[in-house]
XYZ file of C-alpha atoms in Angstrom:
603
model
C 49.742 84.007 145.929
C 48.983 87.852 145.247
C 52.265 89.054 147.037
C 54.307 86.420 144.322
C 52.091 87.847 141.207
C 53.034 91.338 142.661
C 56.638 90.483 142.817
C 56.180 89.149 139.216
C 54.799 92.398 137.946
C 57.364 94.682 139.760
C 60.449 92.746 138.534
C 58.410 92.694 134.707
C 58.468 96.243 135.330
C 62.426 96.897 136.808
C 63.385 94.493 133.129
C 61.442 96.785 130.807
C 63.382 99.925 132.698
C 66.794 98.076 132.598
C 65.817 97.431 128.368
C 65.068 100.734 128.049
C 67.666 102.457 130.141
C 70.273 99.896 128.236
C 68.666 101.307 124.532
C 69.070 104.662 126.005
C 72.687 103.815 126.412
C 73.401 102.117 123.260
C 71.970 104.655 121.236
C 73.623 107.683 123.129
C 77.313 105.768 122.207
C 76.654 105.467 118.759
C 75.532 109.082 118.461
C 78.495 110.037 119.930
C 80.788 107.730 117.651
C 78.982 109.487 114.668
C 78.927 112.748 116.491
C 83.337 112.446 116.757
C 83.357 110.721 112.731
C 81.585 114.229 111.675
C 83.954 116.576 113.615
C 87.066 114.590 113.023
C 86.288 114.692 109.384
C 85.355 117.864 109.182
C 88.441 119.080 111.001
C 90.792 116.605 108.683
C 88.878 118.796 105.581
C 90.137 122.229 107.185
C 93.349 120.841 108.461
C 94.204 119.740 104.630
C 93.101 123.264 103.325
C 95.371 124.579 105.926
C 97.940 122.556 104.872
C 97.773 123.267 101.012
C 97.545 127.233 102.283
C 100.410 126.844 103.897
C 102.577 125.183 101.188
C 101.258 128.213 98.927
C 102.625 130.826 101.080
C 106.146 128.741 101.857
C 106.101 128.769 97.581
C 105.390 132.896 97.428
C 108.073 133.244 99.415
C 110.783 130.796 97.045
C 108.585 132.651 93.780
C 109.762 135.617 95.202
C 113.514 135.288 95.167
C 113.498 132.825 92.169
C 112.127 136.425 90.777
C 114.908 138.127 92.133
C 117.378 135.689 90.925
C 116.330 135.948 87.654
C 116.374 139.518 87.285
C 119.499 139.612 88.731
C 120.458 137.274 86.221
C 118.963 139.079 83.772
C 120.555 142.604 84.638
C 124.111 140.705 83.809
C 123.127 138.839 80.590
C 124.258 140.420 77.485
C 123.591 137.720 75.311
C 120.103 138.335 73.457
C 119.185 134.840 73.216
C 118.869 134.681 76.692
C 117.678 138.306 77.430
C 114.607 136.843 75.553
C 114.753 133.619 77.410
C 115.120 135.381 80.542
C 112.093 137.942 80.361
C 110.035 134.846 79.440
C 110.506 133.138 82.601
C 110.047 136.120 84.385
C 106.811 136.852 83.278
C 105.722 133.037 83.824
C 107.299 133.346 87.840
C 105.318 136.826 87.672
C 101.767 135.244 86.532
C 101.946 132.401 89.256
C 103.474 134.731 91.801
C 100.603 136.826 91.272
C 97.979 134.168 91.143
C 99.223 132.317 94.526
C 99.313 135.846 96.058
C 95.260 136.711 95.141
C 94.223 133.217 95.646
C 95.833 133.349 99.092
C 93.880 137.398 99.577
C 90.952 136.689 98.022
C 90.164 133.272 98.389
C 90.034 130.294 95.696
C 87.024 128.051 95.455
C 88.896 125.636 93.241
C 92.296 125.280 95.653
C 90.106 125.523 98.565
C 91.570 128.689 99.883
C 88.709 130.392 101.969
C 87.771 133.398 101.499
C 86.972 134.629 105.241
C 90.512 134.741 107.064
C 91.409 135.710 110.791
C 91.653 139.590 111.591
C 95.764 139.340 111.781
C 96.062 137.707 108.576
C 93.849 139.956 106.835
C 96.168 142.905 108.446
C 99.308 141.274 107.912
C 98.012 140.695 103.999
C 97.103 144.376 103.761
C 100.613 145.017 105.676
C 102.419 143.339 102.541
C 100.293 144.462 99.960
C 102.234 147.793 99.504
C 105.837 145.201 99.245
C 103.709 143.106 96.204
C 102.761 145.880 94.204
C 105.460 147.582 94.414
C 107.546 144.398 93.421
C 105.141 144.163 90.405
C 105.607 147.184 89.103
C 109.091 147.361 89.207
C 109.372 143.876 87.600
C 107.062 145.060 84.710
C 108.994 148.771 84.174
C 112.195 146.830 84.867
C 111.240 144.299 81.413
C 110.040 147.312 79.525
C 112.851 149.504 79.895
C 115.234 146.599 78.855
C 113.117 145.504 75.902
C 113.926 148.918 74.475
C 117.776 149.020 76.408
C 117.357 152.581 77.581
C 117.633 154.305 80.944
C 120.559 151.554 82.709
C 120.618 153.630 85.272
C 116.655 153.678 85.935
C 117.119 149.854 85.409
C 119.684 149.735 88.664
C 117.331 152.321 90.576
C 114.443 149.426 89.798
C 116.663 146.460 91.004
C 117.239 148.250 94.161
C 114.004 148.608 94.618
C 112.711 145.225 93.766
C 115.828 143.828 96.583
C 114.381 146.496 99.112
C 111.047 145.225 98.853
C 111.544 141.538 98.388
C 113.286 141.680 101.489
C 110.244 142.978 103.455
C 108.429 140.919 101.775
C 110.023 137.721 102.607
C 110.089 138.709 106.629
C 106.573 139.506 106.359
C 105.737 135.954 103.835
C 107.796 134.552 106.856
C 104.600 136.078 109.473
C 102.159 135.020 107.675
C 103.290 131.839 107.432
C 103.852 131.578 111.148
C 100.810 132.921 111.784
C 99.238 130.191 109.341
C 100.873 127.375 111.495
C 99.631 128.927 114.790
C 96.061 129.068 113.793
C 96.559 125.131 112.694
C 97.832 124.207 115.672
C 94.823 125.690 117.432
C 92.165 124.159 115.223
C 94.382 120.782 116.473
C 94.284 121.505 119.724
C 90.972 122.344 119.657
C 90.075 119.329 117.807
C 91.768 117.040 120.229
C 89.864 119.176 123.243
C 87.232 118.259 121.564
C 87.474 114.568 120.960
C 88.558 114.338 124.777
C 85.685 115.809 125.869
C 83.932 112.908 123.736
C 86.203 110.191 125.085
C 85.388 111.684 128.796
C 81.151 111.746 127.713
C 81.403 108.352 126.070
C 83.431 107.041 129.787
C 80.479 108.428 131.251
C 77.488 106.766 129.518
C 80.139 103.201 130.053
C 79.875 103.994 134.027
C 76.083 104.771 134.134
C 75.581 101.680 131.932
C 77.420 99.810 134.602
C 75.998 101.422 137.822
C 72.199 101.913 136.481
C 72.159 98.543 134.060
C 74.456 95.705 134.871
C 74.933 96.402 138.374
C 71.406 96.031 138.920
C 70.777 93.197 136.416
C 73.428 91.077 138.529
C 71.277 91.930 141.445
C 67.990 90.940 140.242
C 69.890 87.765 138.491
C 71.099 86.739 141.916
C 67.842 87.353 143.724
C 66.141 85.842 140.586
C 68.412 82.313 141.161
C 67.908 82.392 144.757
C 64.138 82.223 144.328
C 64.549 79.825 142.033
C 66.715 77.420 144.266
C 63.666 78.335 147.082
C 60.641 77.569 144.802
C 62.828 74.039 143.981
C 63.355 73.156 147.972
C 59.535 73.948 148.360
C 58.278 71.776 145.435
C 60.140 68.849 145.962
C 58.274 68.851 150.198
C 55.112 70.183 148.418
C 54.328 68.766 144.753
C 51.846 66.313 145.910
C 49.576 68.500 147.648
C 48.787 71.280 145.130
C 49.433 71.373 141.458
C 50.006 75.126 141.380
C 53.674 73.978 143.367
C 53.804 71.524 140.992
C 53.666 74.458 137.897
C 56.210 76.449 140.094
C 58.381 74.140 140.472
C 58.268 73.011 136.761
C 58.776 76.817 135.453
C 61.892 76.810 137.826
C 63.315 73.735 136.028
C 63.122 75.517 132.558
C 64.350 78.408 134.076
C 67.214 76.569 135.455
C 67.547 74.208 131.982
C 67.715 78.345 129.825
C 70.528 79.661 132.585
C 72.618 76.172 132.088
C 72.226 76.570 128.270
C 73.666 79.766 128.888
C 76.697 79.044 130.439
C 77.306 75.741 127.935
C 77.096 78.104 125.393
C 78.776 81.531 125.783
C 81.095 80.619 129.307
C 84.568 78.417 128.847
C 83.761 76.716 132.211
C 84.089 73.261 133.950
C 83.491 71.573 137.232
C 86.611 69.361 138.684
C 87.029 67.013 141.576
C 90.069 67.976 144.401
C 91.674 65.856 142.595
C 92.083 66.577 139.223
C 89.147 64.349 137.714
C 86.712 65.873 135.426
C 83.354 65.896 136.812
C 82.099 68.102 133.692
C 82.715 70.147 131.084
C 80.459 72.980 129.308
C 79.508 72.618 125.561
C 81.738 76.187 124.591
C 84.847 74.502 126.069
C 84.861 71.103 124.798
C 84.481 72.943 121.375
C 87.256 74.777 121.962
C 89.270 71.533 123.463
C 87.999 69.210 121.190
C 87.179 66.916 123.602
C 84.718 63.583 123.648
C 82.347 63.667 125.986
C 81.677 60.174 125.146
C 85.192 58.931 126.736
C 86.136 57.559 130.289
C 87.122 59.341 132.864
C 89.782 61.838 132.303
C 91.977 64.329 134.442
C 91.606 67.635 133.383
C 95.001 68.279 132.354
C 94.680 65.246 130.019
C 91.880 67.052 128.340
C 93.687 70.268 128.298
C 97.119 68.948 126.383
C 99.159 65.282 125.487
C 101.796 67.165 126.806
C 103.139 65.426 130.063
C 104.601 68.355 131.294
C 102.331 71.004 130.878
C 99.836 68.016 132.599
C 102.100 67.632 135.797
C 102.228 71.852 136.056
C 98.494 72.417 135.507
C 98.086 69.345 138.152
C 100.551 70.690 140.812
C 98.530 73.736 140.632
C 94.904 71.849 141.424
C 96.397 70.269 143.767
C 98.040 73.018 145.687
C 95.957 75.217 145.294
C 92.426 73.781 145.105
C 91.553 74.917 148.619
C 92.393 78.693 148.447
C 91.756 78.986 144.738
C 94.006 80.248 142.184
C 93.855 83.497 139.096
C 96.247 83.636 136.598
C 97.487 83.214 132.829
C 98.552 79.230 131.207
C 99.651 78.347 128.200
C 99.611 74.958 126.825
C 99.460 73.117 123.352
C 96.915 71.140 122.558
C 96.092 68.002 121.046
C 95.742 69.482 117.421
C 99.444 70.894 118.010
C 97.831 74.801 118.588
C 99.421 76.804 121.416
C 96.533 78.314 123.544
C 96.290 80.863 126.227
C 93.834 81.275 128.895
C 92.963 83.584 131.609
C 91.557 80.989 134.354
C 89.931 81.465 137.467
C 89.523 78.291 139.790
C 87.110 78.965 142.731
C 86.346 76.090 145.309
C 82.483 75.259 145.915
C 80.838 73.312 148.788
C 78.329 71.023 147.158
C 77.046 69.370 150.194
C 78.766 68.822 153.581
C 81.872 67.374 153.032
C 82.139 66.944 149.761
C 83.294 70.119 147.241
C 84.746 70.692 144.167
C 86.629 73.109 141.783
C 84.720 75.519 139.736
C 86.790 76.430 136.736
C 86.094 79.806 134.028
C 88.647 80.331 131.692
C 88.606 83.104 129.215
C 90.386 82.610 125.848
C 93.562 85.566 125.494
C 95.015 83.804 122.322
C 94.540 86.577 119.877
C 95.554 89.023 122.490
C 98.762 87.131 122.859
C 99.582 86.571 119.383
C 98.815 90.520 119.130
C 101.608 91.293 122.140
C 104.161 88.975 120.171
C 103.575 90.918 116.682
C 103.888 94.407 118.257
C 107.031 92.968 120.231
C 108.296 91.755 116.606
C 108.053 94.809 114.743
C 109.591 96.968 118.022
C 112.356 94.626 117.884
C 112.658 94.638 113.535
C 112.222 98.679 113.650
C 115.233 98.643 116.472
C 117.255 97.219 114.126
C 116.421 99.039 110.856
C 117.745 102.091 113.169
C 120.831 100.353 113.930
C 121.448 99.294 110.306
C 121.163 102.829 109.159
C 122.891 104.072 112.103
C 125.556 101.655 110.739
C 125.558 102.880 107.952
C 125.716 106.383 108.748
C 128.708 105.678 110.957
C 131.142 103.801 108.310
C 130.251 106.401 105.445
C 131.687 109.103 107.582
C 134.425 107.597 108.314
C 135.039 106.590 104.736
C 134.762 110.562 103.960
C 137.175 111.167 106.757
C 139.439 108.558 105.316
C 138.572 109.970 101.647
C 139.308 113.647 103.158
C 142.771 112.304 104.907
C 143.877 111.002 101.783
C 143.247 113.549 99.978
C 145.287 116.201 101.990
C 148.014 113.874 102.119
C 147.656 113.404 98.010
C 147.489 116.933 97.909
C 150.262 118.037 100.418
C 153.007 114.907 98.920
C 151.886 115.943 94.914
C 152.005 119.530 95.455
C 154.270 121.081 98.221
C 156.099 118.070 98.732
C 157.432 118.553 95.034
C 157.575 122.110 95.152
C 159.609 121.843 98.264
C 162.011 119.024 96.878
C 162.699 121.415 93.988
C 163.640 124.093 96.446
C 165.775 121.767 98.134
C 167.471 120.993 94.335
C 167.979 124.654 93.679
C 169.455 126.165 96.543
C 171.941 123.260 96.797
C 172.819 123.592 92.264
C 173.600 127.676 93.439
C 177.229 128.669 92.686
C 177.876 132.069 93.971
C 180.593 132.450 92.021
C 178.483 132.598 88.645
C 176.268 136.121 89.637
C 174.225 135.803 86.694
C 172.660 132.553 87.030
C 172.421 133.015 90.881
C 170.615 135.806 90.072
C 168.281 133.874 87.901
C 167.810 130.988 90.835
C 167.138 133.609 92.984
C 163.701 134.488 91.030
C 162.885 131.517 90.213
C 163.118 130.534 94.398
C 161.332 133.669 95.033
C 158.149 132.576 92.359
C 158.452 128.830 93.874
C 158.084 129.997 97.459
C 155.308 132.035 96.662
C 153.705 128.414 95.109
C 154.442 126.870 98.144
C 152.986 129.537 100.416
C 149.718 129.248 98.178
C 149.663 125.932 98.536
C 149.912 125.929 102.205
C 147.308 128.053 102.553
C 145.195 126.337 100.055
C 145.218 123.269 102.329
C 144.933 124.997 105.362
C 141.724 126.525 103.612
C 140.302 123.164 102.854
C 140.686 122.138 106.133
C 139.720 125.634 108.389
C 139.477 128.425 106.398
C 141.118 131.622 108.257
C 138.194 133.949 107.595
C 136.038 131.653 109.537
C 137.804 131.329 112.719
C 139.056 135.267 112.223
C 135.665 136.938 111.237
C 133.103 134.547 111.097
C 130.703 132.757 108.918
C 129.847 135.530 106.940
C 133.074 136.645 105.784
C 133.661 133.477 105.191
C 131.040 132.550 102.878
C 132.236 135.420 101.140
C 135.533 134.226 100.739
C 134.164 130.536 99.691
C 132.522 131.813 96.984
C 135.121 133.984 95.527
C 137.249 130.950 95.974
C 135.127 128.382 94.248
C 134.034 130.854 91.475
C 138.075 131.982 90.586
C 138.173 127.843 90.121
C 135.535 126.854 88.611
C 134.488 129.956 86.208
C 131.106 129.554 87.464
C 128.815 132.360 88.654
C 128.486 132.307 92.337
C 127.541 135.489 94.323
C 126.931 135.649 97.774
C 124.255 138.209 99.711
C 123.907 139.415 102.749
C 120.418 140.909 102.455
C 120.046 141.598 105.982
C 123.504 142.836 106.978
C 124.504 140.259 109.337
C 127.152 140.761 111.556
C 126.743 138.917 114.610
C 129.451 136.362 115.356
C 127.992 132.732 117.002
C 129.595 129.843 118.495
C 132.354 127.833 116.701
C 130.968 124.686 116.368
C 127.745 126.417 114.699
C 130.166 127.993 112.598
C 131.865 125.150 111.307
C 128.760 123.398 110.668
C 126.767 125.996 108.622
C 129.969 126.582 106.431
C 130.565 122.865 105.984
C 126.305 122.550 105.006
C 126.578 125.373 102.739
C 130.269 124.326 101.240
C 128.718 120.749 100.794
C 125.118 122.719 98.737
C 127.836 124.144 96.747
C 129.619 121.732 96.011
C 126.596 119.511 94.581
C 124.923 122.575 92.286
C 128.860 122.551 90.928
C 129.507 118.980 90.642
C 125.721 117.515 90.150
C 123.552 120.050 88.512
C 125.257 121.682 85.438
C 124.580 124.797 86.992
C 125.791 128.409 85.583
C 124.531 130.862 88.063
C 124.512 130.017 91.646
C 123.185 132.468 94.347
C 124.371 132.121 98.345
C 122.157 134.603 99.991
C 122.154 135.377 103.601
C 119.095 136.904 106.214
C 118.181 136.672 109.681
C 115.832 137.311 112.056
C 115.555 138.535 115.865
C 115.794 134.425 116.433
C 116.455 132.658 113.097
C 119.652 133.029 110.623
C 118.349 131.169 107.176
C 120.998 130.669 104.291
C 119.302 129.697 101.119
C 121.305 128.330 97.686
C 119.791 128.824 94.661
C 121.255 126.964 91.462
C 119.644 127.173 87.460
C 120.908 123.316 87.243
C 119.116 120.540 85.851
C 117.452 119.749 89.501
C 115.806 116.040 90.720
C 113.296 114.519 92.154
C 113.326 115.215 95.881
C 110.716 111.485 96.281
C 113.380 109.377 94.393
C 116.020 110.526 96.233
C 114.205 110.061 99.658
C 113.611 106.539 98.829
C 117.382 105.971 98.734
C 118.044 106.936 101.773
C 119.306 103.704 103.259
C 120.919 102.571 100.633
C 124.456 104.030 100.460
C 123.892 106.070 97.154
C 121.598 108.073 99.080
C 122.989 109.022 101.717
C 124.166 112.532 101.054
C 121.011 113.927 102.880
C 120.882 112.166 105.765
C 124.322 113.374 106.536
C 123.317 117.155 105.731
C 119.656 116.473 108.168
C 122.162 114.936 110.950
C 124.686 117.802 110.427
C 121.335 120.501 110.472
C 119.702 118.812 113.565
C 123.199 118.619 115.635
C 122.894 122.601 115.802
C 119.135 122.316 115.941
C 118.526 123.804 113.034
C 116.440 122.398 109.946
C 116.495 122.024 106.109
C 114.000 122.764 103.219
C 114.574 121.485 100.131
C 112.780 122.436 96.462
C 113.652 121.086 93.646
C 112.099 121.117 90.329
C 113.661 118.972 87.416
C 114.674 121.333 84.643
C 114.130 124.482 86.555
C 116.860 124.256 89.304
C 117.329 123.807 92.925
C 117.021 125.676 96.024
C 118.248 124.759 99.309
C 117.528 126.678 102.772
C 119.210 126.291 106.390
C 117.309 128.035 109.355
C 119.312 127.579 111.889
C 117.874 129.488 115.530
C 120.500 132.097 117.397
């Protein structure tokens, strides 16, 4: 009697250690689920100030040759009207140049630029410094020495200096920037270290739970039935001679009646006969099923579905397997005309000698299912979307290749085929015998095959201009816009700022001319633009080409929403032209201001 009331007290003691070990746990997991909310938030806070920094310095660098444009245009308008008009927009590119620039330095509570900045950007900042200022103060002596139209030669010494130093500037802009992204990446690397090491901790506490809590709580559940089974075997032999047996044996039954409840209530579980008949079925399942406890005697397929065949597979497998066992997935539909899934386990159990039955625990995977065949939906929907635009994509080349075909052969039959019909005409109406008018043929053949030869080369230019093949993209730029600005009486002027000279391979060739023909081409055709500006740099690893335009510009969100639609397609055929040479495209646009378009492309 004292060894069972010390038992009592020890396992009294192991539960409150297991409770408070299992609070322990608990509460360590949430903390640490707060404890990743508070970093991950605060690193999504810094991580969006990053990102706005970073935006800031890409604009400084498009502020600062928008200034340049504009004073170039400036230095070649005559017109006072726009002298005025000019020198206004100056100084308003000037104020938020200048603004971005000391907000970026100094720090800006309001755009959440921080003051306190890593030791290279503060020295790359004090490297560029010199660049700025001196960029300012040309700008400003540059507009006062034109407001009074004095000193044009001072005014070119100023220009030279404001290209000098916007150059540095923009190679240094380009360092800070990188250096912007770098330290990102490293607060997102860091971040993700960090939530790793969380993920690992939280693991952690999960396996001690397991080993220290549930582990042992099986255990002491196991010996706990066990004793209970015992103390049930000794009261039945021994109720009549003591009533303390008699309370033992009673406190087991309630025990036993609170562990069945148990398993009616939170287990999907039934007991079946060898073959097939329902011998019962917990409360949790018959919910589920829907079945009448109340009715005769049913196989358990019949309960499961009305469907005959799903009945004679889920009875094939009780009956061939209900002496090993059997673990796997069914499906079935039941009688409410809902498909269900369930993870079942059927174990055999010895009741008594010779007789046994089928222990069956199901577990219900519906909603995971239905979850698989959603995800497996949408893969299959977004496959398709890619094939559609790919589609797409695909017959609206080969409509411009058709266009383009047509076109040459339009402009080859109108043009030199004419031209060379009339040649045929005049050399064969040529009497030699009347000198004068021969003589007058003559010229005339001369000034027609000089057409022709034009035109010849005019097509040949259209489809591989010369200059690219012969000296590369640069000259040929060159040449494009001199071209297009003899045509069109437009304003185009190409730069090379950084004297580029390095030849790459043809295909990159072809496709940086084509981009930048096809940026051209738009700011002529789309924007009403008068001033257009084609300006070359590189880098030890990156050649950018950036087009500037004074058109009307757009809105670079509607246009992205077109983008499967045929009307919009023109920039998904420059990003797939851009990305086939690895390179990449940055667009700003601002309606009423003008464009600007840049191609890095890596060499």
């Amino acid at each position: 009697m004292s060894s069972s009331k010390n038992d009592t007290t020890i396992d009294s003691i192991s539960f409150k250690n297991l409770r408070r070990l299992y609070l322990f746990a608990l509460l360590t997991i949430a903390l640490t689920v707060l404890v990743s909310q508070f970093i991950l938030q605060y690193n999504l806070n810094r991580q969006l100030s990053d990102s706005k920094i970073i935006n800031t310095s890409g604009k400084q660098r498009m502020l600062s040759q928008k200034l340049t444009k504009e004073l170039l245009i400036l230095h070649a308008a005559t017109d006072p009207s726009k002298v005025e008009m000019e020198k206004k927009r100056i100084d308003s590119i000037l104020n938020r140049w200048k603004f971005n620039h000391n907000a970026l330095v100094y720090g800006n509570e309001k755009l959440g630029f921080p003051e306190e900045k890593s030791a290279l950007l503060n020295k790359l900042y004090q490297s560029i410094q010199p660049n700025f200022e001196a960029i300012i103060a040309a700008s400003h002596q540059y507009l006062q020495i034109k407001k009074n139209e004095q000193n044009p030669e001072k005014l070119k010494q100023l220009i030279t200096i404001i290209l000098d130093n916007e150059r540095v500037f923009l190679t240094k802009m380009n360092q800070i920037v990188e250096q912007y992204d770098q330290e990102a990446l490293e607060k997102v690397t860091l971040q993700s270290k960090t939530e790793y090491g969380i993920l690992l901790f939280t693991l952690l506490v999960l396996v001690l739970e397991f080993l220290f809590i549930f582990k042992p709580t099986n255990k002491k559940i196991e010996i706990l039935i066990s004793k209970l089974l015992t103390s049930e075997r000794k009261a039945l032999k021994l109720a009549y001679n003591t009533e303390v047996l008699s309370e033992i044996k009673e406190n087991s039954v309630k025990e036993l009646k609170s562990l069945n409840y148990a398993m009616e209530n939170t287990l999907l579980y039934c007991r079946v006969a060898p073959n097939g008949t329902l011998i019962h079925i917990g409360e949790k399942f018959s919910k589920l099923l829907h079945y009448n406890k109340s009715t005769t005697e049913q196989r358990f397929s019949q309960v499961l579905t009305a469907s005959e065949k799903e009945q004679h597979s889920i009875d094939r497998i009780i009956a061939e397997k209900h002496r090993s066992g059997w673990q796997g997935e069914i499906t079935f539909t039941s009688k409410e005309d809902t498909t269900i899934w369930l993870d079942l386990s059927m174990v055999p159990v010895t009741i008594k000698k010779g007789a046994s039955e089928l222990l069956i625990i199901c577990f219900d995977i519906t909603e995971r299912k239905k979850a698989q065949q959603e995800v497996e939906r949408l893969n299959i929907e977004s496959s398709e979307a890619k094939i559609n635009q790919q589609k797409i994509i695909s017959s609206k080349i080969i409509e411009n290749q058709e266009n383009e075909q047509n076109r040459i052969a339009k402009e080859i039959h109108d043009g030199i085929g004419q031209m060379l019909t009339g040649l045929k005409f005049s050399l064969e109406s040529i009497n030699l015998d009347d000198k004068e008018k021969t003589s007058q043929k003559m010229e005339y053949l001369k000034q027609l095959s000089l057409d022709i030869i034009k035109g010849v080369r005019t097509a040949t230019f259209n489809l591989m201009p010369p200059e690219l093949s012969d000296h590369g993209i640069v000259s040929s730029l060159s040449k494009l816009c001199q071209e297009l600005s003899k045509l069109t009486g437009k304003s185009i002027v190409f730069y090379n700022k950084s004297q580029f000279e390095q030849r790459l391979d043809s295909l990159t060739e072809i496709n940086i001319y084509r981009l930048s023909q096809e940026a051209i081409n738009n700011a002529i055709k789309y924007a009403d633009s008068t001033h257009i500006i084609v300006q070359l740099s590189h880098s030890t690893s990156i050649l950018s080409i950036t087009i500037d335009d004074n058109g009307k510009g757009f809105d670079l969100q509607s246009v992205e929403k077109k983008r499967n639609s045929t009307s919009g397609m023109g920039l998904v055929f420059m990003q797939e032209r851009i990305q086939y040479i690895n390179g990449r495209i940055f667009i700003n646009s601002i309606p009423g201001e003008g464009t600007r378009i840049t191609f890095n492309i890596p060499i």
